[in-house]
């Protein structure tokens, strides 16, 4: 037995010798972390009391979502002990970071081995010369995510989480190996200059490094394998490596006949193996790299349309940010994979990695699943005019391209997003300054275009623009191959229907320019629902309306190469107010990736298999008001998304009839009754969907029927469901006798770009921001004509006027929400004639923008119901929410 093992080991040893494998291993576990600077050199730093963490890690996973404006942007230190075996001596040991935001200084045993600028590209350093072999080594990394005027992104609508938030690996090779330090790329570059139905020709280029003091004769060999691992093409080249030198190689024109093509429908991947062998009798393999190969050809035609493998293909996609609820941007690879899998499952064929290069796993996944990709660097909303800024942009783009070059999914490289947006918010710039900045921006775009075309001549280039004439006027749009328009008609400006007019006009003026709608979509909080959806109500219902309108328009424009929804998922944007503060909620799925019901619409539009989807999976606990006194029903419309011709809807087993599906949608009026309402939609072939809705019916007249509980989202036209308490706050109304509602005053609205009800500000001390953001101002009373009895009464308030005028350029309601001065608002609250709160000044007594709930026990007597009076001493009284519950 022992003898056998010995033979086996010898055999293995022999195999390893011949098939030298580079070691490529993550070293993510058990790092130490310290938030803040250290008072000593990296050499003397004592890490004993540092926190033990695993990578990926960010220090902003929590503070970017708390109620204190800002998040920690500064220095964090990481340390990791590495035991390096003696056997590695003489090999090359390379330390690779997939990303650290945003400046990293890396030390080995206390000595600086290198620095990297930029938070979204990988980097690495050769440790070989300085390692202690057969001993313990310490890697220390100082990471800094402070704002730096010379490093993009400068200012953008997403959170710049700091830390080593991607994988860190060690790569160990023989002393002769493919280049490791070429901008953390694979070290070899595979291109496909010719691909068509009949044949493909594949080129390989790269560099081999000889870290020995001896001259080496070597052979570089490239192999292309099909899915069954059969070698279908191969080529070799002899190279001579001088001692301690690098030598370029290029192996061109490997031929594949009748290639299996790569496409979103069938993402066929070949495999390429590139190896370097010693040119001796035993041909020992010194290093080997495996890279996938997808064969496809693509173009944008003179009409602007996109073609893949000889057929027109509309690019249908979504943008995606790389963060996740609770984790910030520190996502294990499986999260990235799951996101793109879901994107694919929604029927998309295209993604935009806005606004920065993403983790290597992302591009690998796109290759595997068949998602065409637009990837870009984070030059967002404006530039600095410094030489250093320009150089950092160029370095980022070079790293970005070299690191992603071998991915067949990647077809478009971008380098700027809404680069003139900053101007809109900088009114102090003189005309001369504006011109200078525009020229500098155009100049930088030209340099980035040139670099992109040099690094990746076969890829297309793009920049994304916002709705402004500055882009065409400045000529910047003539620089890239393709332009992306980020368009928010019906949200930030104008009407949804203006989209087509705008795009047609652009096409008429620039008929040969390929265009992609690179962003569109409204903010949506899945807790909010509206019977009459409007911009800025954040309801799921407005999300249906806007996406449906955009999809119809965009699918109808043949010259439009494609589009990408903003955004696949909600994401962190620390300075946003909105319904979910610190989060941009334009996602098709929530921040934790649970789905909003809009996902059903995309499935219906773009999946080939039959889809029948009731747009109510997210809204299964409802409260609503009876249609008329005593009717016992509350009618609500429910949409069914489908790609079938007709659907039938059943309520508790009874048919409500069939409807023709138009624009992938059929709308049914559902007469909900108190209790369980089972909805089932079915097409002609029996494909179905079902959802059970628990409905709480509020009687039309309170005085007759009485009420157990009624919660009103005062000043709002939307209903707000709080999943924590499971209370639905129904839309507000003016008082009518026998019912309930406010008297005097009006719901607060802001007229800014669009009319918005309420304010987009973070309300402190609550997660129920939408409940508090909307309010009636100037009311004199709120009444419930309930039968006699004892009730709990909750009153909800917040003072919208704030001394702090600081706000975010992405928020709609900037500055103060009202003309009144903070100290002006003072009022007394009386319940059924009795003063309960005397001369309250919300700001003075509780602070601005802070949620306040006051609870009372009240008696309704002598048929008088409950009447809450608001007597103003100065300014206007206000109320955000009111709830009664029978005791
Ligand atoms: C845009 C930006 C994107 C924002 C988005 C929004 O045009 O490119 O970064 O997040 O608008 O939601 O306002």
GROMACS .gro file of N, CA, C and O and ligand atoms in nm, residues 157 355 417-418 486 488 492 519 566 571 576 584 586 810, ligand 1:
model
   69
  157UNK      N    1  -2.470   6.007  -0.857
  157UNK     CA    2  -2.589   5.963  -0.784
  157UNK      C    3  -2.571   5.817  -0.739
  157UNK      O    4  -2.654   5.732  -0.765
  355UNK      N    5  -2.198   5.269  -1.321
  355UNK     CA    6  -2.123   5.366  -1.400
  355UNK      C    7  -1.973   5.336  -1.395
  355UNK      O    8  -1.893   5.428  -1.395
  417UNK      N    9  -2.040   5.977  -1.853
  417UNK     CA   10  -2.183   5.978  -1.829
  417UNK      C   11  -2.228   6.118  -1.790
  417UNK      O   12  -2.175   6.176  -1.695
  418UNK      N   13  -2.324   6.171  -1.865
  418UNK     CA   14  -2.385   6.302  -1.835
  418UNK      C   15  -2.279   6.402  -1.793
  418UNK      O   16  -2.292   6.468  -1.690
  486UNK      N   17  -2.975   5.927  -2.166
  486UNK     CA   18  -3.044   5.895  -2.040
  486UNK      C   19  -3.167   5.983  -2.036
  486UNK      O   20  -3.155   6.105  -2.020
  488UNK      N   21  -3.557   6.089  -1.910
  488UNK     CA   22  -3.654   6.079  -1.802
  488UNK      C   23  -3.777   6.165  -1.831
  488UNK      O   24  -3.825   6.237  -1.744
  492UNK      N   25  -3.838   6.349  -1.463
  492UNK     CA   26  -3.773   6.476  -1.429
  492UNK      C   27  -3.828   6.592  -1.512
  492UNK      O   28  -3.815   6.707  -1.474
  519UNK      N   29  -3.077   5.505  -2.023
  519UNK     CA   30  -3.143   5.505  -1.892
  519UNK      C   31  -3.286   5.553  -1.910
  519UNK      O   32  -3.311   5.644  -1.990
  566UNK      N   33  -3.323   5.197  -1.623
  566UNK     CA   34  -3.254   5.244  -1.502
  566UNK      C   35  -3.345   5.211  -1.386
  566UNK      O   36  -3.450   5.271  -1.376
  571UNK      N   37  -3.046   5.101  -0.553
  571UNK     CA   38  -2.905   5.106  -0.512
  571UNK      C   39  -2.880   5.223  -0.418
  571UNK      O   40  -2.959   5.317  -0.412
  576UNK      N   41  -2.972   6.099  -0.144
  576UNK     CA   42  -3.111   6.107  -0.191
  576UNK      C   43  -3.210   6.115  -0.077
  576UNK      O   44  -3.192   6.054   0.027
  584UNK      N   45  -3.157   5.506  -0.430
  584UNK     CA   46  -3.223   5.540  -0.556
  584UNK      C   47  -3.315   5.421  -0.586
  584UNK      O   48  -3.269   5.308  -0.600
  586UNK      N   49  -3.519   5.341  -0.839
  586UNK     CA   50  -3.570   5.321  -0.975
  586UNK      C   51  -3.554   5.176  -1.021
  586UNK      O   52  -3.572   5.145  -1.139
  810UNK      N   53  -2.983   6.569  -0.712
  810UNK     CA   54  -3.072   6.470  -0.771
  810UNK      C   55  -3.210   6.471  -0.706
  810UNK      O   56  -3.299   6.403  -0.750
  888LIG     C1   57  -2.904   5.969  -1.443
  888LIG     C2   58  -2.770   5.925  -1.397
  888LIG     C3   59  -2.780   5.819  -1.292
  888LIG     C4   60  -2.886   5.855  -1.191
  888LIG     C5   61  -3.019   5.867  -1.262
  888LIG     C6   62  -3.131   5.908  -1.168
  888LIG     O1   63  -2.923   6.017  -1.549
  888LIG     O2   64  -2.689   5.882  -1.501
  888LIG     O3   65  -2.655   5.803  -1.231
  888LIG     O4   66  -2.893   5.763  -1.089
  888LIG     O5   67  -3.010   5.962  -1.362
  888LIG     O6   68  -3.191   5.824  -1.106
  888LIG     O7   69  -3.153   6.027  -1.155
   0.00000   0.00000   0.00000
